[in-house]
């Protein structure tokens, strides 16, 4: 399973690159060479080892409300087993992550518990653009997506991209402060019945040494990360 990142800096470029450089460096230390899909080779002046795949999206989709669009675009056409890591997913010891990945299932980071109000909001938003049955008692978090079944990943995200294209104006706005593209994480449940959730909750910075990775959910709160880290 190849490790992949998607990086088109729509927002928080400097912070994202600190996390990404640190993760790639640690992957290299474990003899792992990731693939980076990005519009430019942002790390060519470093000693990092990676495969760069030039990847572009139309300017109309480079909007904060469409924050996950580049990742969806990559995964809609991927043709090999993979572990996709979000750019705010900091890697310290990749082996610890691989030890809990079930290669026979779809593996996702974790699930967000939702309040009744949140469930109602998500359901209301979703019904405005889709008739496909989908429940929102909890919300998938896809900071990690790992699977050998790239075929059904292709189908999932091709569907989502088609919905976004058909309802573009709707997806560029927020409803109850929620960008509708957030709901793409749940659409995986349409094609996958047996999902392995890797963590019971967000793997935090405080548990980095235990888990080997952490999800910097507050992406711009970087002070705790850089305080005791040697960065590239």
Short mmCIF file of C-alpha atoms in Angstrom, two decimals:
data_model
loop_
_atom_site.label_atom_id
_atom_site.label_comp_id
_atom_site.label_asym_id
_atom_site.label_seq_id
_atom_site.Cartn_x
_atom_site.Cartn_y
_atom_site.Cartn_z
CA UNK A 1 0.00 0.00 0.00
CA UNK A 2 1.56 3.30 -1.10
CA UNK A 3 1.51 6.32 1.18
CA UNK A 4 0.05 9.34 -0.58
CA UNK A 5 -0.53 13.01 0.17
CA UNK A 6 -2.58 15.55 -1.75
CA UNK A 7 -1.27 19.08 -1.43
CA UNK A 8 -2.81 22.09 -3.13
CA UNK A 9 -2.30 25.00 -0.72
CA UNK A 10 -5.71 26.65 -0.73
CA UNK A 11 -5.32 27.80 2.89
CA UNK A 12 -2.75 27.83 5.74
CA UNK A 13 0.14 27.07 3.38
CA UNK A 14 3.03 27.72 5.77
CA UNK A 15 1.57 25.69 8.63
CA UNK A 16 0.67 22.79 6.33
CA UNK A 17 4.18 22.59 4.92
CA UNK A 18 5.71 22.36 8.41
CA UNK A 19 3.57 19.32 9.19
CA UNK A 20 4.09 17.78 5.76
CA UNK A 21 7.88 18.16 5.76
CA UNK A 22 8.10 16.63 9.21
CA UNK A 23 5.94 13.66 8.20
CA UNK A 24 7.79 12.99 4.95
CA UNK A 25 11.12 13.13 6.77
CA UNK A 26 9.96 10.54 9.30
CA UNK A 27 8.56 8.33 6.55
CA UNK A 28 11.93 8.51 4.78
CA UNK A 29 13.62 7.45 8.01
CA UNK A 30 11.48 4.29 7.84
CA UNK A 31 12.46 3.72 4.19
CA UNK A 32 9.08 4.86 2.91
CA UNK A 33 8.91 7.10 -0.14
CA UNK A 34 5.45 8.71 -0.36
CA UNK A 35 3.70 10.05 -3.43
CA UNK A 36 2.73 13.74 -3.38
CA UNK A 37 0.00 14.97 -5.72
CA UNK A 38 0.40 18.73 -6.06
CA UNK A 39 0.32 21.55 -8.56
CA UNK A 40 4.03 22.34 -8.00
CA UNK A 41 7.03 20.51 -6.61
CA UNK A 42 7.06 22.43 -3.34
CA UNK A 43 9.88 20.45 -1.71
CA UNK A 44 12.38 20.16 -4.56
CA UNK A 45 14.96 22.24 -2.65
CA UNK A 46 14.93 19.87 0.33
CA UNK A 47 16.59 16.48 0.82
CA UNK A 48 13.21 14.77 1.22
CA UNK A 49 12.60 11.65 -0.87
CA UNK A 50 9.20 11.38 -2.57
CA UNK A 51 7.52 10.90 -5.91
CA UNK A 52 5.89 14.03 -7.23
CA UNK A 53 2.81 13.74 -9.44
CA UNK A 54 1.76 17.02 -11.01
CA UNK A 55 -1.91 17.55 -10.29
CA UNK A 56 -4.14 20.48 -11.18
CA UNK A 57 -7.73 21.46 -10.50
CA UNK A 58 -9.77 24.18 -12.12
CA UNK A 59 -9.53 27.59 -10.44
CA UNK A 60 -13.27 27.54 -9.73
CA UNK A 61 -12.71 24.74 -7.20
CA UNK A 62 -9.92 26.47 -5.28
CA UNK A 63 -12.19 27.82 -2.56
CA UNK A 64 -12.13 27.41 1.23
CA UNK A 65 -15.65 25.91 1.21
CA UNK A 66 -14.37 23.21 -1.17
CA UNK A 67 -11.45 22.38 1.09
CA UNK A 68 -11.35 18.62 0.35
CA UNK A 69 -11.98 18.82 -3.39
CA UNK A 70 -8.33 18.09 -4.41
CA UNK A 71 -8.26 14.92 -2.29
CA UNK A 72 -11.58 13.75 -3.76
CA UNK A 73 -10.23 14.35 -7.26
CA UNK A 74 -7.12 12.26 -6.61
CA UNK A 75 -9.02 9.39 -4.98
CA UNK A 76 -11.64 9.29 -7.73
CA UNK A 77 -8.96 8.07 -10.13
CA UNK A 78 -6.40 6.28 -7.98
CA UNK A 79 -5.46 2.84 -9.34
CA UNK A 80 -3.54 1.09 -6.57
CA UNK A 81 -3.88 0.20 -2.85
CA UNK A 82 -3.03 3.22 -0.73
CA UNK A 83 -2.82 4.94 2.63
CA UNK A 84 -3.89 8.56 2.14
CA UNK A 85 -2.79 10.90 4.91
CA UNK A 86 -4.18 14.40 5.28
CA UNK A 87 -1.67 17.22 5.52
CA UNK A 88 -2.58 17.93 9.15
CA UNK A 89 -1.92 14.28 10.03
CA UNK A 90 1.55 14.30 11.58
CA UNK A 91 3.54 11.07 11.21
CA UNK A 92 6.06 10.11 13.89
CA UNK A 93 6.15 6.29 13.63
CA UNK A 94 4.34 4.92 10.59
CA UNK A 95 4.75 1.31 11.71
CA UNK A 96 2.39 1.93 14.64
CA UNK A 97 -0.28 3.03 12.19
CA UNK A 98 0.26 0.07 9.87
CA UNK A 99 -0.06 -2.33 12.80
CA UNK A 100 -3.73 -1.37 13.25
CA UNK A 101 -4.70 -1.14 9.57
CA UNK A 102 -6.85 -4.05 8.38
CA UNK A 103 -5.85 -4.55 4.75
CA UNK A 104 -9.10 -6.42 4.02
CA UNK A 105 -11.28 -3.44 4.95
CA UNK A 106 -11.68 0.27 4.41
CA UNK A 107 -9.79 1.99 7.24
CA UNK A 108 -10.72 5.50 8.38
CA UNK A 109 -9.26 7.73 11.08
CA UNK A 110 -12.21 7.86 13.49
CA UNK A 111 -15.84 8.94 13.89
CA UNK A 112 -17.13 12.25 15.22
CA UNK A 113 -20.01 11.93 17.68
CA UNK A 114 -22.83 14.26 16.66
CA UNK A 115 -25.44 16.01 18.73
CA UNK A 116 -29.08 15.75 17.73
CA UNK A 117 -28.88 19.29 16.35
CA UNK A 118 -25.81 18.45 14.27
CA UNK A 119 -27.45 15.29 12.96
CA UNK A 120 -30.49 17.30 11.91
CA UNK A 121 -28.32 19.93 10.21
CA UNK A 122 -26.28 17.36 8.28
CA UNK A 123 -29.38 15.43 7.25
CA UNK A 124 -31.12 18.60 6.09
CA UNK A 125 -28.10 19.70 4.03
CA UNK A 126 -27.63 16.26 2.49
CA UNK A 127 -31.28 15.92 1.44
CA UNK A 128 -31.01 19.16 -0.52
CA UNK A 129 -28.75 17.53 -3.08
CA UNK A 130 -29.14 13.73 -2.80
CA UNK A 131 -31.85 11.07 -2.58
CA UNK A 132 -29.41 8.27 -1.71
CA UNK A 133 -30.21 7.03 1.83
CA UNK A 134 -27.50 7.99 4.30
CA UNK A 135 -27.51 8.34 8.10
CA UNK A 136 -25.69 10.97 10.12
CA UNK A 137 -25.73 9.62 13.67
CA UNK A 138 -21.94 9.98 13.57
CA UNK A 139 -19.63 11.56 11.00
CA UNK A 140 -16.61 9.83 9.49
CA UNK A 141 -13.29 11.59 9.80
CA UNK A 142 -11.09 10.79 6.81
CA UNK A 143 -7.77 12.21 8.02
CA UNK A 144 -6.61 8.67 7.20
CA UNK A 145 -8.04 6.55 4.38
CA UNK A 146 -6.41 3.19 3.76
CA UNK A 147 -7.67 0.38 1.55
CA UNK A 148 -6.87 -2.09 -1.19
CA UNK A 149 -10.34 -1.58 -2.65
CA UNK A 150 -9.52 1.46 -4.73
CA UNK A 151 -12.31 0.52 -7.18
CA UNK A 152 -15.06 1.39 -4.71
CA UNK A 153 -13.12 4.47 -3.60
CA UNK A 154 -13.17 5.56 -7.25
CA UNK A 155 -16.93 5.05 -7.42
CA UNK A 156 -17.56 6.85 -4.13
CA UNK A 157 -15.67 9.98 -5.00
CA UNK A 158 -16.67 10.05 -8.65
CA UNK A 159 -20.25 10.21 -7.39
CA UNK A 160 -19.37 13.02 -4.98
CA UNK A 161 -17.53 15.02 -7.64
CA UNK A 162 -20.50 14.68 -9.97
CA UNK A 163 -22.85 15.94 -7.25
CA UNK A 164 -20.57 18.93 -6.61
CA UNK A 165 -20.41 19.78 -10.30
CA UNK A 166 -24.19 19.61 -10.65
CA UNK A 167 -24.74 21.71 -7.51
CA UNK A 168 -21.70 23.98 -7.65
CA UNK A 169 -23.34 27.14 -6.28
CA UNK A 170 -24.80 25.21 -3.36
CA UNK A 171 -21.39 23.79 -2.42
CA UNK A 172 -19.66 27.17 -2.38
CA UNK A 173 -21.78 28.38 0.54
CA UNK A 174 -22.13 27.36 4.18
CA UNK A 175 -25.35 26.23 5.83
CA UNK A 176 -25.59 26.47 9.61
CA UNK A 177 -21.86 27.26 9.34
CA UNK A 178 -21.23 23.88 7.64
CA UNK A 179 -19.62 23.60 4.18
CA UNK A 180 -21.66 20.88 2.42
CA UNK A 181 -18.48 19.22 1.13
CA UNK A 182 -17.89 18.10 4.74
CA UNK A 183 -20.55 15.45 4.16
CA UNK A 184 -18.39 13.69 1.54
CA UNK A 185 -16.75 11.80 4.40
CA UNK A 186 -20.01 10.02 5.13
CA UNK A 187 -20.64 9.01 1.52
CA UNK A 188 -18.13 6.19 1.92
CA UNK A 189 -20.87 4.36 3.85
CA UNK A 190 -22.81 3.97 0.61
CA UNK A 191 -20.17 1.67 -0.90
CA UNK A 192 -18.50 0.22 2.21
CA UNK A 193 -20.45 -1.75 4.83
CA UNK A 194 -17.61 -2.87 7.07
CA UNK A 195 -15.34 0.05 8.02
CA UNK A 196 -12.41 -0.27 10.39
CA UNK A 197 -12.12 2.89 12.49
CA UNK A 198 -8.50 3.14 13.58
CA UNK A 199 -9.06 5.30 16.67
CA UNK A 200 -11.93 5.78 19.08
CA UNK A 201 -11.42 9.54 18.96
CA UNK A 202 -9.13 12.12 17.42
CA UNK A 203 -5.51 10.95 17.86
CA UNK A 204 -4.13 14.04 19.58
CA UNK A 205 -0.67 15.55 19.83
CA UNK A 206 -0.50 14.50 23.49
CA UNK A 207 -0.68 10.85 22.38
CA UNK A 208 1.76 11.17 19.47
CA UNK A 209 4.33 8.80 20.96
CA UNK A 210 1.69 6.19 21.77
CA UNK A 211 -0.12 6.25 18.42
CA UNK A 212 2.81 7.12 16.17
CA UNK A 213 0.67 9.76 14.47
CA UNK A 214 -1.50 12.68 15.50
CA UNK A 215 -4.22 14.68 13.81
CA UNK A 216 -3.70 18.40 14.36
CA UNK A 217 -7.42 19.11 14.21
CA UNK A 218 -6.80 22.77 15.05
CA UNK A 219 -4.54 23.14 12.06
CA UNK A 220 -3.37 26.67 12.77
CA UNK A 221 -2.54 25.98 16.44
CA UNK A 222 1.04 25.01 15.74
CA UNK A 223 2.93 26.29 18.82
CA UNK A 224 2.64 23.03 20.78
CA UNK A 225 3.99 21.07 17.83
CA UNK A 226 7.07 23.15 17.00
CA UNK A 227 8.08 23.72 20.63
CA UNK A 228 10.12 20.53 20.97
CA UNK A 229 10.53 19.37 17.38
CA UNK A 230 13.52 19.66 15.08
CA UNK A 231 12.04 20.82 11.78
CA UNK A 232 13.41 20.86 8.26
#
